Short mmCIF file of N, CA and C in Angstrom, two decimals:
data_model
loop_
_atom_site.label_atom_id
_atom_site.label_comp_id
_atom_site.label_asym_id
_atom_site.label_seq_id
_atom_site.Cartn_x
_atom_site.Cartn_y
_atom_site.Cartn_z
N MET A 15 24.74 26.54 -87.36
CA MET A 15 26.22 27.16 -87.37
C MET A 15 27.00 27.04 -86.51
N SER A 16 28.24 26.41 -85.97
CA SER A 16 28.92 26.58 -84.69
C SER A 16 30.30 26.44 -85.29
N ASP A 17 30.67 26.27 -83.74
CA ASP A 17 32.45 26.17 -83.58
C ASP A 17 32.86 24.71 -84.03
N ALA A 18 33.73 24.88 -84.19
CA ALA A 18 34.51 23.64 -85.04
C ALA A 18 34.60 22.41 -84.36
N ASP A 19 33.77 22.05 -82.30
CA ASP A 19 34.16 21.29 -82.34
C ASP A 19 33.07 21.06 -81.69
N GLU A 20 31.30 21.96 -82.23
CA GLU A 20 30.71 22.00 -82.26
C GLU A 20 30.02 21.18 -82.74
N ILE A 21 29.26 19.72 -82.64
CA ILE A 21 28.79 18.71 -83.94
C ILE A 21 27.82 18.53 -83.99
N PRO A 22 27.13 18.59 -84.45
CA PRO A 22 25.46 17.58 -84.25
C PRO A 22 25.35 16.43 -85.65
N SER A 23 24.57 15.45 -84.96
CA SER A 23 24.37 14.62 -85.50
C SER A 23 24.90 13.55 -86.24
N PRO A 24 24.64 13.16 -86.89
CA PRO A 24 23.23 12.55 -88.36
C PRO A 24 22.37 12.15 -88.45
N HIS A 25 21.96 12.61 -87.65
CA HIS A 25 19.77 11.80 -87.32
C HIS A 25 19.64 13.52 -86.95
N THR A 26 20.36 14.51 -86.14
CA THR A 26 19.79 15.82 -86.42
C THR A 26 19.85 16.55 -87.99
N VAL A 27 21.03 16.02 -88.36
CA VAL A 27 21.08 16.87 -90.03
C VAL A 27 20.14 16.23 -90.82
N LYS A 28 19.84 14.81 -90.76
CA LYS A 28 18.48 14.01 -91.28
C LYS A 28 16.98 14.76 -90.39
N PHE A 29 16.96 15.02 -89.43
CA PHE A 29 16.11 15.56 -89.19
C PHE A 29 15.67 16.75 -89.92
N LEU A 30 16.37 17.81 -89.61
CA LEU A 30 15.63 19.06 -90.15
C LEU A 30 15.69 19.06 -91.49
N GLN A 31 16.78 18.56 -92.12
CA GLN A 31 16.94 18.09 -93.69
C GLN A 31 15.66 17.63 -94.40
N TRP A 32 14.19 16.98 -93.17
CA TRP A 32 13.58 16.31 -93.89
C TRP A 32 12.53 17.58 -93.34
N CYS A 33 12.41 18.12 -92.07
CA CYS A 33 11.45 18.12 -91.47
C CYS A 33 11.34 19.67 -92.03
N ASP A 34 9.94 19.76 -92.34
CA ASP A 34 8.80 21.55 -92.43
C ASP A 34 8.74 21.91 -91.82
N GLY A 35 8.68 23.49 -91.67
CA GLY A 35 8.69 24.22 -90.91
C GLY A 35 8.87 24.30 -89.80
N ILE A 36 10.70 24.39 -90.10
CA ILE A 36 11.53 24.12 -88.67
C ILE A 36 11.54 25.62 -88.46
N PRO A 37 11.87 26.33 -87.07
CA PRO A 37 11.80 27.37 -86.81
C PRO A 37 13.20 28.04 -87.46
N ASP A 38 12.94 29.77 -88.01
CA ASP A 38 13.91 30.52 -88.36
C ASP A 38 15.51 30.43 -88.02
N VAL A 39 15.50 30.15 -85.81
CA VAL A 39 16.63 29.53 -85.81
C VAL A 39 16.38 29.00 -84.41
N MET A 40 17.46 28.29 -84.09
CA MET A 40 17.04 26.80 -83.09
C MET A 40 18.92 27.14 -82.70
N HIS A 41 18.35 26.61 -81.46
CA HIS A 41 19.99 25.93 -80.90
C HIS A 41 19.95 24.65 -81.41
N LEU A 42 21.12 24.44 -80.78
CA LEU A 42 21.29 22.79 -80.55
C LEU A 42 21.62 22.27 -79.28
N GLU A 43 20.76 21.21 -78.52
CA GLU A 43 21.73 20.84 -77.88
C GLU A 43 22.43 20.40 -77.35
N LEU A 44 23.73 20.47 -76.96
CA LEU A 44 24.43 18.97 -77.02
C LEU A 44 25.13 18.81 -76.28
N ARG A 45 25.00 17.09 -75.93
CA ARG A 45 26.74 16.69 -75.36
C ARG A 45 28.09 17.22 -74.83
N ASP A 46 28.60 17.93 -74.06
CA ASP A 46 29.08 18.89 -73.86
C ASP A 46 30.50 17.40 -73.39
N TYR A 47 31.70 17.71 -73.75
CA TYR A 47 32.93 16.95 -73.22
C TYR A 47 34.05 17.63 -73.42
N MET A 48 35.01 17.28 -72.46
CA MET A 48 36.65 17.95 -72.18
C MET A 48 37.38 16.74 -72.93
N TYR A 49 38.07 17.36 -73.42
CA TYR A 49 39.58 16.28 -74.01
C TYR A 49 39.28 15.40 -75.06
N SER A 50 38.37 14.61 -74.31
CA SER A 50 37.62 13.43 -75.10
C SER A 50 36.02 13.00 -74.69
N PHE A 51 35.65 11.86 -75.26
CA PHE A 51 35.18 11.62 -74.77
C PHE A 51 34.77 10.86 -73.90
N GLU A 52 35.82 10.37 -73.05
CA GLU A 52 36.57 9.41 -71.79
C GLU A 52 35.65 10.81 -70.80
N PHE A 53 35.93 11.99 -70.92
CA PHE A 53 35.33 12.84 -69.88
C PHE A 53 33.63 13.91 -69.60
N PRO A 54 33.13 13.31 -70.11
CA PRO A 54 31.37 14.01 -69.84
C PRO A 54 31.00 15.04 -68.77
N VAL A 55 30.90 16.98 -69.38
CA VAL A 55 30.58 17.66 -68.27
C VAL A 55 29.51 17.22 -68.64
N ASP A 56 28.10 17.96 -69.25
CA ASP A 56 26.99 18.04 -69.54
C ASP A 56 25.80 18.56 -70.61
N TYR A 57 24.75 18.74 -70.30
CA TYR A 57 23.87 18.80 -71.41
C TYR A 57 24.10 20.35 -71.52
N SER A 58 24.97 21.38 -71.33
CA SER A 58 24.74 22.27 -70.97
C SER A 58 25.36 23.49 -72.01
N SER A 59 25.30 21.89 -73.33
CA SER A 59 26.06 23.37 -74.55
C SER A 59 25.12 24.09 -75.49
N TRP A 60 24.54 24.93 -75.62
CA TRP A 60 23.72 24.91 -76.36
C TRP A 60 23.85 26.21 -77.52
N ARG A 61 25.43 25.93 -77.88
CA ARG A 61 25.54 27.80 -78.15
C ARG A 61 25.45 27.87 -79.94
N ALA A 62 25.06 26.31 -80.79
CA ALA A 62 25.41 26.17 -81.94
C ALA A 62 23.71 26.21 -82.34
N SER A 63 23.51 26.70 -84.26
CA SER A 63 22.56 26.78 -83.84
C SER A 63 22.52 26.57 -85.19
N VAL A 64 21.07 26.86 -85.53
CA VAL A 64 20.30 25.85 -86.94
C VAL A 64 20.17 28.01 -87.59
N HIS A 65 20.14 28.26 -88.19
CA HIS A 65 19.07 28.76 -89.36
C HIS A 65 18.51 28.73 -91.11
N ILE A 66 17.84 29.19 -90.92
CA ILE A 66 17.35 29.63 -92.65
C ILE A 66 17.80 30.01 -93.62
N TYR A 67 18.85 30.76 -93.72
CA TYR A 67 19.07 31.21 -94.52
C TYR A 67 18.47 32.60 -95.47
N ASN A 68 19.27 33.49 -94.21
CA ASN A 68 18.27 34.96 -95.58
C ASN A 68 19.52 35.69 -95.24
N ARG A 69 19.52 36.28 -96.29
CA ARG A 69 21.17 37.32 -96.62
C ARG A 69 20.83 38.49 -95.84
N LYS A 70 19.76 38.93 -95.38
CA LYS A 70 20.45 40.32 -94.82
C LYS A 70 20.32 39.85 -93.65
N TRP A 71 20.02 38.41 -92.75
CA TRP A 71 19.94 38.36 -91.55
C TRP A 71 20.88 37.57 -91.02
N THR A 72 21.17 37.21 -91.26
CA THR A 72 21.61 35.49 -91.21
C THR A 72 23.19 35.06 -90.77
N GLN A 73 23.86 35.06 -89.27
CA GLN A 73 25.43 35.65 -89.23
C GLN A 73 25.11 35.11 -88.16
N TYR A 74 26.74 34.76 -88.17
CA TYR A 74 27.60 33.94 -87.11
C TYR A 74 27.03 34.88 -86.10
N ARG A 75 26.86 34.04 -84.81
CA ARG A 75 26.57 35.10 -83.14
C ARG A 75 26.70 33.50 -82.51
N HIS A 76 27.95 33.99 -81.31
CA HIS A 76 27.97 32.82 -80.43
C HIS A 76 27.04 33.46 -78.82
N SER A 77 25.84 33.68 -79.43
CA SER A 77 25.10 33.96 -77.87
C SER A 77 23.89 33.64 -78.18
N ARG A 78 23.04 33.45 -77.02
CA ARG A 78 21.52 33.25 -77.56
C ARG A 78 20.40 33.95 -78.03
N GLN A 79 20.07 32.66 -78.85
CA GLN A 79 19.08 33.67 -80.10
C GLN A 79 17.77 32.99 -80.25
N THR A 80 17.54 32.67 -78.91
CA THR A 80 16.38 32.21 -79.45
C THR A 80 16.25 31.08 -78.25
N ASP A 81 14.54 31.10 -77.02
CA ASP A 81 14.03 29.96 -76.66
C ASP A 81 14.17 28.40 -77.05
N LEU A 82 14.39 28.71 -78.51
CA LEU A 82 13.63 26.83 -79.17
C LEU A 82 15.40 26.42 -78.75
N ILE A 83 15.66 25.26 -78.21
CA ILE A 83 16.23 24.24 -78.16
C ILE A 83 16.32 23.04 -78.59
N LEU A 84 17.17 22.21 -79.57
CA LEU A 84 16.85 20.10 -79.81
C LEU A 84 17.52 19.43 -79.21
N SER A 85 16.96 19.23 -78.61
CA SER A 85 18.03 18.21 -77.35
C SER A 85 18.84 17.21 -77.81
N ASP A 86 19.47 16.42 -76.97
CA ASP A 86 20.20 14.59 -77.58
C ASP A 86 20.69 15.28 -79.14
N ALA A 87 21.22 16.61 -79.61
CA ALA A 87 21.32 17.02 -81.15
C ALA A 87 23.17 17.00 -81.16
N GLY A 88 23.49 16.44 -80.70
CA GLY A 88 24.95 16.09 -80.78
C GLY A 88 26.38 16.25 -79.84
N TRP A 89 27.04 16.56 -79.90
CA TRP A 89 28.44 16.94 -79.55
C TRP A 89 29.91 17.78 -79.34
N HIS A 90 29.63 18.78 -78.09
CA HIS A 90 30.69 19.24 -77.87
C HIS A 90 31.71 19.38 -77.56
N CYS A 91 32.97 18.78 -77.75
CA CYS A 91 34.21 18.59 -77.34
C CYS A 91 35.60 19.31 -77.70
N SER A 92 35.18 19.74 -75.94
CA SER A 92 36.68 21.34 -75.76
C SER A 92 38.03 20.60 -75.73
N PHE A 93 38.86 21.22 -76.21
CA PHE A 93 40.39 20.47 -76.69
C PHE A 93 40.37 19.64 -76.67
N CYS A 94 39.96 18.65 -77.44
CA CYS A 94 40.01 17.55 -78.51
C CYS A 94 40.84 17.22 -78.79
N PHE A 95 41.89 17.59 -78.92
CA PHE A 95 42.74 17.93 -79.78
C PHE A 95 44.05 16.32 -79.60
N ARG A 96 45.02 16.02 -80.69
CA ARG A 96 45.09 14.18 -81.04
C ARG A 96 46.77 14.88 -80.32
N ARG A 97 47.52 16.33 -80.66
CA ARG A 97 48.66 16.73 -80.48
C ARG A 97 48.95 17.75 -79.03
N LEU A 98 50.17 17.51 -78.05
CA LEU A 98 50.08 18.48 -76.59
C LEU A 98 50.21 19.69 -77.80
N ASN A 99 50.57 20.15 -78.55
CA ASN A 99 51.17 21.28 -78.63
C ASN A 99 50.00 22.25 -79.05
N GLU A 100 49.04 21.45 -79.82
CA GLU A 100 47.70 22.00 -80.17
C GLU A 100 46.53 22.46 -78.84
N PHE A 101 47.14 21.60 -77.91
CA PHE A 101 46.89 22.33 -76.65
C PHE A 101 47.51 23.39 -76.04
N VAL A 102 48.27 23.52 -76.38
CA VAL A 102 49.65 25.00 -76.29
C VAL A 102 48.57 26.27 -76.63
N PHE A 103 48.68 25.99 -78.01
CA PHE A 103 48.37 26.72 -79.33
C PHE A 103 46.77 27.39 -78.15
N LYS A 104 46.33 26.76 -78.75
CA LYS A 104 44.50 27.13 -77.70
C LYS A 104 45.41 27.75 -76.40
N MET A 105 45.68 27.53 -75.66
CA MET A 105 45.77 28.22 -74.51
C MET A 105 46.44 29.83 -74.01
N ASN A 106 47.43 28.97 -75.56
CA ASN A 106 48.27 30.42 -75.41
C ASN A 106 46.91 31.59 -76.02
N GLY A 107 45.55 31.28 -77.06
CA GLY A 107 45.30 32.53 -77.92
C GLY A 107 44.72 33.92 -77.52
N TYR A 108 44.29 33.71 -77.94
CA TYR A 108 43.37 35.31 -78.16
C TYR A 108 41.82 35.12 -76.89
N SER A 109 41.10 34.23 -76.57
CA SER A 109 39.93 34.13 -76.01
C SER A 109 40.76 32.60 -74.52
N HIS A 110 42.30 32.65 -74.48
CA HIS A 110 42.21 32.40 -73.27
C HIS A 110 43.62 32.48 -72.70
N ALA A 111 44.39 32.59 -73.37
CA ALA A 111 45.54 33.54 -72.81
C ALA A 111 45.51 33.94 -71.37
N ASP A 112 44.73 34.66 -71.47
CA ASP A 112 44.08 35.54 -69.30
C ASP A 112 44.66 34.60 -68.77
N ARG A 113 44.39 33.32 -69.59
CA ARG A 113 44.30 31.53 -67.98
C ARG A 113 45.19 31.74 -67.39
N VAL A 114 46.40 31.27 -68.50
CA VAL A 114 47.85 30.72 -68.65
C VAL A 114 48.63 31.70 -67.52
N LYS A 115 48.33 32.01 -66.00
CA LYS A 115 49.26 32.10 -65.32
C LYS A 115 50.59 31.72 -64.79
N ARG A 116 50.76 30.94 -64.76
CA ARG A 116 51.97 31.03 -64.67
C ARG A 116 52.81 29.58 -66.04
N LYS A 117 54.06 29.60 -66.27
CA LYS A 117 54.91 28.77 -67.60
C LYS A 117 54.82 27.68 -67.36
N GLU A 118 54.30 27.51 -66.72
CA GLU A 118 54.62 25.51 -65.83
C GLU A 118 53.09 25.01 -66.59
N PHE A 119 51.66 26.28 -66.87
CA PHE A 119 50.68 25.79 -67.44
C PHE A 119 50.90 24.93 -68.85
N LEU A 120 52.28 25.54 -69.52
CA LEU A 120 52.26 25.15 -70.93
C LEU A 120 53.31 24.19 -70.92
N GLU A 121 53.72 23.43 -70.02
CA GLU A 121 54.89 22.41 -70.21
C GLU A 121 53.75 21.12 -71.04
N TYR A 122 54.58 19.93 -71.29
CA TYR A 122 53.58 19.35 -72.16
C TYR A 122 53.10 17.99 -70.85
N SER A 123 53.94 17.80 -69.44
CA SER A 123 54.09 16.38 -69.05
C SER A 123 52.74 17.14 -67.88
N ARG A 124 52.74 18.72 -66.98
CA ARG A 124 51.43 17.89 -67.13
C ARG A 124 50.10 18.93 -67.51
N ILE A 125 50.20 19.35 -68.34
CA ILE A 125 49.26 19.56 -70.02
C ILE A 125 48.84 17.63 -70.08
N GLN A 126 49.70 16.95 -70.35
CA GLN A 126 49.05 15.41 -70.04
C GLN A 126 48.54 14.97 -68.57
N LYS A 127 48.75 14.82 -67.63
CA LYS A 127 48.19 14.83 -67.02
C LYS A 127 46.91 15.40 -66.65
N HIS A 128 46.94 16.18 -66.47
CA HIS A 128 45.85 17.50 -66.47
C HIS A 128 44.58 16.22 -67.43
N ILE A 129 45.36 15.68 -68.27
CA ILE A 129 44.03 15.53 -69.40
C ILE A 129 43.52 14.13 -69.25
N CYS A 130 44.49 13.52 -68.19
CA CYS A 130 43.92 11.99 -67.80
C CYS A 130 43.39 11.46 -66.71
N LYS A 131 43.66 12.76 -66.09
CA LYS A 131 42.59 12.71 -65.59
C LYS A 131 41.85 13.73 -65.03
N GLY A 132 41.12 14.29 -65.48
CA GLY A 132 40.41 15.37 -65.91
C GLY A 132 40.11 16.72 -65.24
N TYR A 133 41.57 16.92 -64.89
CA TYR A 133 42.06 18.78 -64.08
C TYR A 133 41.33 19.43 -65.66
N ASP A 134 41.23 20.13 -64.71
CA ASP A 134 41.22 22.15 -65.98
C ASP A 134 42.73 22.17 -65.30
N LEU A 135 43.26 22.57 -66.65
CA LEU A 135 44.14 23.09 -67.19
C LEU A 135 44.50 24.16 -66.89
N PHE A 136 43.84 25.40 -66.77
CA PHE A 136 44.00 26.18 -65.66
C PHE A 136 43.87 26.31 -64.55
N ASP A 137 43.33 25.13 -64.11
CA ASP A 137 43.75 25.61 -61.87
C ASP A 137 42.10 26.44 -61.64
N MET A 138 41.11 26.61 -62.47
CA MET A 138 40.30 27.07 -62.74
C MET A 138 39.04 26.86 -61.73
N LEU A 139 38.50 27.88 -61.63
CA LEU A 139 37.19 26.78 -60.67
C LEU A 139 35.90 26.73 -62.02
N PRO A 140 34.92 25.87 -61.59
CA PRO A 140 34.09 25.92 -63.14
C PRO A 140 33.12 27.34 -63.17
N GLU A 141 33.56 26.90 -64.45
CA GLU A 141 32.24 28.67 -64.80
C GLU A 141 30.58 28.17 -64.30
N GLU A 142 30.24 27.73 -63.48
CA GLU A 142 28.97 28.29 -63.20
C GLU A 142 28.36 29.46 -63.05
N TYR A 143 26.80 29.89 -62.71
CA TYR A 143 26.41 30.70 -62.44
C TYR A 143 25.35 30.45 -61.00
N ASN A 144 25.29 29.42 -60.13
CA ASN A 144 25.00 29.33 -58.72
C ASN A 144 25.83 28.45 -58.32
N PHE A 145 25.12 28.42 -57.12
CA PHE A 145 26.02 27.96 -56.04
C PHE A 145 26.28 26.10 -55.79
N LYS A 146 25.31 25.61 -56.22
CA LYS A 146 24.82 24.22 -56.34
C LYS A 146 25.54 23.94 -57.39
N ASP A 147 24.98 24.39 -59.09
CA ASP A 147 26.09 24.02 -60.10
C ASP A 147 27.55 24.50 -59.98
N LEU A 148 28.30 25.38 -59.08
CA LEU A 148 29.70 25.35 -58.82
C LEU A 148 30.29 24.43 -57.99
N ILE A 149 29.82 24.09 -56.43
CA ILE A 149 30.60 23.37 -55.53
C ILE A 149 29.83 21.69 -56.50
N SER A 150 28.81 21.38 -57.51
CA SER A 150 29.20 20.20 -57.95
C SER A 150 29.92 19.74 -59.11
N LYS A 151 30.61 20.42 -59.34
CA LYS A 151 31.44 20.55 -60.93
C LYS A 151 33.47 20.84 -60.01
N ILE A 152 33.20 21.40 -58.57
CA ILE A 152 35.07 21.25 -58.10
C ILE A 152 35.39 20.14 -58.72
N GLY A 153 36.94 19.87 -59.33
CA GLY A 153 37.57 19.06 -58.96
C GLY A 153 37.44 18.63 -60.22
N PRO A 154 38.05 17.43 -60.09
CA PRO A 154 38.51 16.35 -61.47
C PRO A 154 37.26 16.12 -62.01
N ILE A 155 36.89 15.94 -63.39
CA ILE A 155 35.58 15.39 -64.32
C ILE A 155 36.29 14.59 -63.66
N PRO A 156 34.26 13.48 -63.84
CA PRO A 156 34.46 12.00 -63.11
C PRO A 156 34.80 11.05 -64.83
N PRO A 157 35.66 10.41 -65.28
CA PRO A 157 35.85 9.56 -66.60
C PRO A 157 34.51 8.86 -66.47
N SER A 158 34.35 8.37 -67.70
CA SER A 158 33.84 7.58 -67.96
C SER A 158 33.39 6.78 -69.36
N ALA A 159 34.13 5.17 -68.88
CA ALA A 159 34.44 4.27 -70.40
C ALA A 159 33.48 4.22 -70.54
N SER A 160 32.13 4.41 -71.66
CA SER A 160 31.24 4.10 -71.99
C SER A 160 31.14 4.89 -73.31
N ALA A 161 31.27 3.80 -74.32
CA ALA A 161 31.19 3.92 -75.94
C ALA A 161 29.16 4.95 -76.02
N VAL A 162 29.10 4.33 -75.52
CA VAL A 162 27.38 4.82 -75.44
C VAL A 162 27.02 5.90 -76.78
N HIS A 163 26.73 6.78 -77.07
CA HIS A 163 25.90 7.86 -77.71
C HIS A 163 27.08 8.06 -77.80
N LEU A 164 28.45 7.92 -78.56
CA LEU A 164 29.16 8.53 -79.12
C LEU A 164 29.62 8.14 -80.56
N PRO A 165 30.14 9.64 -81.64
CA PRO A 165 29.70 9.20 -82.28
C PRO A 165 30.00 7.85 -83.40
N ALA A 166 29.32 7.63 -83.70
CA ALA A 166 29.87 6.42 -84.79
C ALA A 166 31.00 6.12 -85.85
N PHE A 167 30.65 7.22 -87.02
CA PHE A 167 32.70 7.88 -87.38
C PHE A 167 33.24 6.82 -86.79
N LEU A 168 33.62 7.72 -85.24
CA LEU A 168 34.36 7.70 -84.52
C LEU A 168 34.06 6.58 -84.27
N ILE A 169 33.64 5.15 -83.87
CA ILE A 169 33.68 4.36 -83.08
C ILE A 169 34.46 3.64 -84.01
N GLN A 170 33.97 3.79 -85.21
CA GLN A 170 34.19 3.29 -86.92
C GLN A 170 35.64 2.87 -86.90
N ASN A 171 36.10 4.32 -86.25
CA ASN A 171 37.26 4.42 -86.62
C ASN A 171 38.20 4.57 -85.70
N ALA A 172 38.24 2.98 -84.65
CA ALA A 172 38.63 3.51 -82.77
C ALA A 172 40.51 3.64 -83.23
N ALA A 173 41.08 3.21 -84.46
CA ALA A 173 42.09 2.86 -84.51
C ALA A 173 42.51 3.58 -84.64
N ARG A 174 42.34 5.08 -84.74
CA ARG A 174 42.69 6.68 -85.75
C ARG A 174 42.56 7.69 -85.03
N PHE A 175 41.31 7.40 -83.82
CA PHE A 175 41.25 7.96 -82.58
C PHE A 175 40.89 8.11 -81.27
N ARG A 176 42.11 7.67 -81.12
CA ARG A 176 42.14 6.58 -80.35
C ARG A 176 42.45 7.08 -78.68
N PHE A 177 42.72 8.69 -79.46
CA PHE A 177 43.05 9.60 -78.37
C PHE A 177 41.47 9.99 -78.36
N LEU A 178 40.74 10.21 -78.81
CA LEU A 178 38.98 10.49 -78.28
C LEU A 178 38.16 9.68 -77.25
N LEU A 179 39.15 8.70 -77.70
CA LEU A 179 37.88 7.81 -76.21
C LEU A 179 38.74 7.03 -75.60
N PRO A 180 37.85 6.55 -74.29
CA PRO A 180 37.90 6.09 -72.84
C PRO A 180 39.22 5.47 -73.04
N GLY A 181 39.85 5.82 -72.28
CA GLY A 181 41.11 5.51 -71.68
C GLY A 181 41.87 5.43 -72.66
N GLY A 182 41.31 6.54 -73.73
CA GLY A 182 43.49 7.26 -74.84
C GLY A 182 43.79 8.40 -74.48
N CYS A 183 43.87 8.96 -73.36
CA CYS A 183 44.27 10.04 -72.66
C CYS A 183 45.90 10.69 -73.13
N LEU A 184 46.76 9.23 -73.71
CA LEU A 184 47.82 9.44 -74.17
C LEU A 184 48.22 10.68 -75.77
N ARG A 185 48.26 11.64 -75.27
CA ARG A 185 48.63 12.12 -76.21
C ARG A 185 50.31 12.15 -77.12
N GLU A 186 50.22 12.91 -78.33
CA GLU A 186 51.74 12.53 -78.98
C GLU A 186 51.72 14.20 -78.80
N PRO A 187 53.19 14.71 -78.77
CA PRO A 187 54.17 15.71 -78.43
C PRO A 187 53.16 17.17 -79.11
#
């Protein structure tokens, strides 16, 4: 179970289909990206999970349910939208609206600049829990030109998904 932007890899799905004795609940460690696969953040995304279905207790929860984590299990691409209006919609949404401190945060030109530079859309400090991690993530996300370890479907359909690939930061209105 996961959010729509948390994508298990095909090898993870096959592994889980063919493996006997997997735990009732296990988290998936996903490579974390912001805006596109040009901006890798880290490997800290663990909220996606796999469950052996049980009618009595299986439920979607976006919190830690176990210490068991399958490493390198896929991708989490936050704010990976094709159109600028989709960014505005999410920024105004329930879980992000309090971060929109000024009206200009929703201007397309500003959003476009922030996407291409890897800046935080809300001009906030990184969400980290110790000073070492906080300091290491202050500033723009360093871009990556590599397409290694990206979803094969994305690479095979590069023209259709140019906006998600390194160098394709320009978005439609």
